[in-house]
Coordinates of C-alpha atoms in Angstrom, one line a residue:
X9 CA 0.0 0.0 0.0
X10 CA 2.9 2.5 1.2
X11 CA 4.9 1.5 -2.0
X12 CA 1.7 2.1 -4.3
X13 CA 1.0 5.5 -2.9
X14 CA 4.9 6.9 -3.1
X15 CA 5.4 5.4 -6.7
X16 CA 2.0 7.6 -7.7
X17 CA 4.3 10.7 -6.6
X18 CA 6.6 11.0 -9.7
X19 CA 3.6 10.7 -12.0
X20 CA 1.5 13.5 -9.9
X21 CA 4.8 15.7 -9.9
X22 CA 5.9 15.5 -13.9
X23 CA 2.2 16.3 -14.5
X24 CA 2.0 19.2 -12.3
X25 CA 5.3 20.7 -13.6
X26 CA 3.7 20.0 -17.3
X27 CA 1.1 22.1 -16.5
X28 CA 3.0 24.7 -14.6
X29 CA 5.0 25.2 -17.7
X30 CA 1.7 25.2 -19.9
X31 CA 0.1 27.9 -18.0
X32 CA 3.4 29.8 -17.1
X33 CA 6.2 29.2 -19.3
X34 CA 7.9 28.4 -15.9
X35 CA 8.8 25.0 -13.9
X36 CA 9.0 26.1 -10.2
X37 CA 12.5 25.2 -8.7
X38 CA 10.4 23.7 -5.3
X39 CA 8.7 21.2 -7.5
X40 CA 11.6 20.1 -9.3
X41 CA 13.0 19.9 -5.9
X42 CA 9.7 18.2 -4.5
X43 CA 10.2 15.4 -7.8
X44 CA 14.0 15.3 -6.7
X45 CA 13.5 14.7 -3.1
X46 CA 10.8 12.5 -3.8
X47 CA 12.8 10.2 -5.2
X48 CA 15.3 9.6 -2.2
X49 CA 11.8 8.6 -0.1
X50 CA 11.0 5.9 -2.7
X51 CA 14.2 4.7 -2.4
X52 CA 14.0 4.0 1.1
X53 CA 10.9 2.9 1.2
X54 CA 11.2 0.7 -1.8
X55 CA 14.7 -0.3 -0.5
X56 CA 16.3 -0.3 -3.1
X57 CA 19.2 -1.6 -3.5
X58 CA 22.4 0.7 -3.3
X59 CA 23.9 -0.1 -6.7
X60 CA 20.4 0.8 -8.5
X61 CA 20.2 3.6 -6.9
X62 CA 23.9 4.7 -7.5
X63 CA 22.9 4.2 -11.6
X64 CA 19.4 6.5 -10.9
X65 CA 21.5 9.0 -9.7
X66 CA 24.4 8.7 -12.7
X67 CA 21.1 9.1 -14.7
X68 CA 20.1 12.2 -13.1
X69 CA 23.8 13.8 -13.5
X70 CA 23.9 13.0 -17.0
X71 CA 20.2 14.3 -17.6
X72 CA 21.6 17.7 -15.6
X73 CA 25.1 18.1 -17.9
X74 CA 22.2 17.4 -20.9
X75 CA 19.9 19.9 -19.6
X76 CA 22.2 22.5 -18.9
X77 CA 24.1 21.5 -22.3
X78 CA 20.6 22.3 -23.6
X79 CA 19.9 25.5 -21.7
X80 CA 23.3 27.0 -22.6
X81 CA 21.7 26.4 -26.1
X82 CA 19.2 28.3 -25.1
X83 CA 17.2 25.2 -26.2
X84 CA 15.4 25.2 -22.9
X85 CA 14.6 26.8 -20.1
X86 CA 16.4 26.1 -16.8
X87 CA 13.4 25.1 -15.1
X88 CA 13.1 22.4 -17.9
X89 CA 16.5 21.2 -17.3
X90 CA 16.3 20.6 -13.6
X91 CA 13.1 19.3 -14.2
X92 CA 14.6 16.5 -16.8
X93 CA 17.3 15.8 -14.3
X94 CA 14.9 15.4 -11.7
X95 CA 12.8 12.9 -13.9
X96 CA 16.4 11.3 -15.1
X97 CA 16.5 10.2 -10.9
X98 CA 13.2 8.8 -11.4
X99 CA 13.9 6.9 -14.9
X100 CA 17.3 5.6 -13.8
X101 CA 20.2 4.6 -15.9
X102 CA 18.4 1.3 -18.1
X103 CA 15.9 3.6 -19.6
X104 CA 17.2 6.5 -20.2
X105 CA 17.9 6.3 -23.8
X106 CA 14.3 5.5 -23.8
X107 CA 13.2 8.6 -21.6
X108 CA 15.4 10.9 -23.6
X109 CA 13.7 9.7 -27.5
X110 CA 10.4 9.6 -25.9
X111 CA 10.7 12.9 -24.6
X112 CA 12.3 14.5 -27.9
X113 CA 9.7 12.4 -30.1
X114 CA 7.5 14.4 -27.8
X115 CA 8.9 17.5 -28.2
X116 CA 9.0 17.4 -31.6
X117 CA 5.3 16.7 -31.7
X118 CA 4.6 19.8 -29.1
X119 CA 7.0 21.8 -31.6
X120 CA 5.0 20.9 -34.4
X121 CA 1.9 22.1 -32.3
X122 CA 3.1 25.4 -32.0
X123 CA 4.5 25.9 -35.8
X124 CA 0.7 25.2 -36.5
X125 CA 0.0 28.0 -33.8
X126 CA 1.8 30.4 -35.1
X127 CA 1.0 29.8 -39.3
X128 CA -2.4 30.6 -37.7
X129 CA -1.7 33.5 -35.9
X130 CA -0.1 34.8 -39.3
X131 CA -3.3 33.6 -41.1
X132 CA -5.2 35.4 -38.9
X133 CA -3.1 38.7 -39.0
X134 CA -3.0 39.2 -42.5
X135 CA -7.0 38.4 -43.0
X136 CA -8.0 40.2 -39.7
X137 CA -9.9 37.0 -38.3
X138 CA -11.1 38.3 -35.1
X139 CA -11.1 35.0 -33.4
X140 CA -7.2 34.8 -33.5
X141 CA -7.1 38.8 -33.5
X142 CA -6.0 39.0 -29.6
X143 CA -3.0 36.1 -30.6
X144 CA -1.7 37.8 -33.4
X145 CA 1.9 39.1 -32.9
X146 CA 2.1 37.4 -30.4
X147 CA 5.3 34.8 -29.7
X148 CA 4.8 31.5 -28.8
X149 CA 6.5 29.6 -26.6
X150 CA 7.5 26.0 -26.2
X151 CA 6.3 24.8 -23.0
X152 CA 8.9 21.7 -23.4
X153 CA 7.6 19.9 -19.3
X154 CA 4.9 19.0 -20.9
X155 CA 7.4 16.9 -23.2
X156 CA 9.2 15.5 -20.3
X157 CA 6.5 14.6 -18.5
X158 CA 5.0 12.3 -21.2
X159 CA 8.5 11.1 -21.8
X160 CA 8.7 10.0 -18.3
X161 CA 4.9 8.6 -18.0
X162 CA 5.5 6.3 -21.1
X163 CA 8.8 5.1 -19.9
X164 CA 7.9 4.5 -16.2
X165 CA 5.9 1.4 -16.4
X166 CA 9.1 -0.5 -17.7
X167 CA 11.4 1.1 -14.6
X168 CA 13.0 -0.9 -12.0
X169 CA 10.0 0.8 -9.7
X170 CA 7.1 -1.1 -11.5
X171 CA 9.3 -4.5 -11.3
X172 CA 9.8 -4.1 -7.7
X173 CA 6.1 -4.1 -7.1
X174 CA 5.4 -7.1 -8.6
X175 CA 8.0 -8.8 -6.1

C-alpha cells in the first residue's frame, strides 16, 4: 500500500510541472526539488538496493550536464533542465535512452503544435480573423515539461520501480 501511494508521486509531480509550464512558461524550482527529493523517499521505502540507486543517480547527473548542455543552447529553459534531471532520478540509468527519445519524439510533436499555432496566428493577421485577433503578434512559446513529462509517463511502467512491485 505505502509503496503504491509513493510510486504515484513522480507521475503527480511531472504532471503538475507540465502544467506549470503550460500555463506559465515556468517549472518552479520547489517542484523540481519536491520530484528530486521524492525520489530519495522511494528509495527508502522501496529499499532499493544501493547499486540501482547509484545508476538512478548517474542518470540524473547526466540528464543535468544534458539539460544544462541544452539551456546553454538556449534550447530550454532552466526550469526544464532541472526538471529532466529530476525525472532522469526517477527513470534511472536502463531507460534513459528510452526517456530521452520519448521525450524528444514528444517535443518534436509539441513543436509541431506550435509551428501550427503560429502559421495561424499569421493567417489570422494578415485576413484580420477576429477570433485569432487577440493572438496575433504574439510569440509563442514552447512549454517543453509538458514533453518530459509524457516522456517519463510512457517510460515509467518499464522502470525498475514497476518491477519491484510485482515482487
Amino acid at each position: 500500500m505505502m509503496q503504491s501511494l509513493v510510486i504515484s508521486l513522480f507521475p503527480l509531480l511531472v504532471i503538475a510541472s507540465g502544467v506549470f509550464d503550460f500555463l506559465t512558461l515556468r517549472i518552479p524550482n520547489w517542484l523540481n526539488a519536491l520530484t528530486a527529493l521524492t525520489f530519495v523517499v522511494a528509495a527508502f521505502v522501496f529499499a532499493m538496493p544501493l547499486p540501482v540507486a547509484g545508476m538512478h543517480i548517474v542518470a540524473g547527473v547526466l540528464l543535468l550536464v544534458l539539460g544544462f548542455g541544452l539551456f546553454a543552447a538556449n534550447l530550454v529553459g532552466g526550469g526544464d533542465a532541472k526538471m529532466l534531471a529530476a525525472a532522469g532520478l526517477w527513470i534511472g540509468f536502463d531507460h534513459l535512452l528510452a526517456f530521452v527519445v520519448f521525450t524528444a519524439v514528444c517535443g518534436g510533436v509539441l513543436a509541431l503544435a506550435v509551428l501550427g499555432i503560429r502559421a495561424a496566428q499569421r493567417y489570422a493577421a494578415l485576413t484580420g480573423m477576429d477570433a485569432f485577433a487577440s493572438i496575433a503578434g504574439k510569440k509563442v512559446e514552447l512549454p517543453y515539461g509538458m514533453s518530459i513529462a509524457a516522456g517519463a509517463l510512457l517510460v515509467l511502467p518499464e522502470t525498475w520501480w514497476f518491477a519491484a512491485l510485482q515482487h
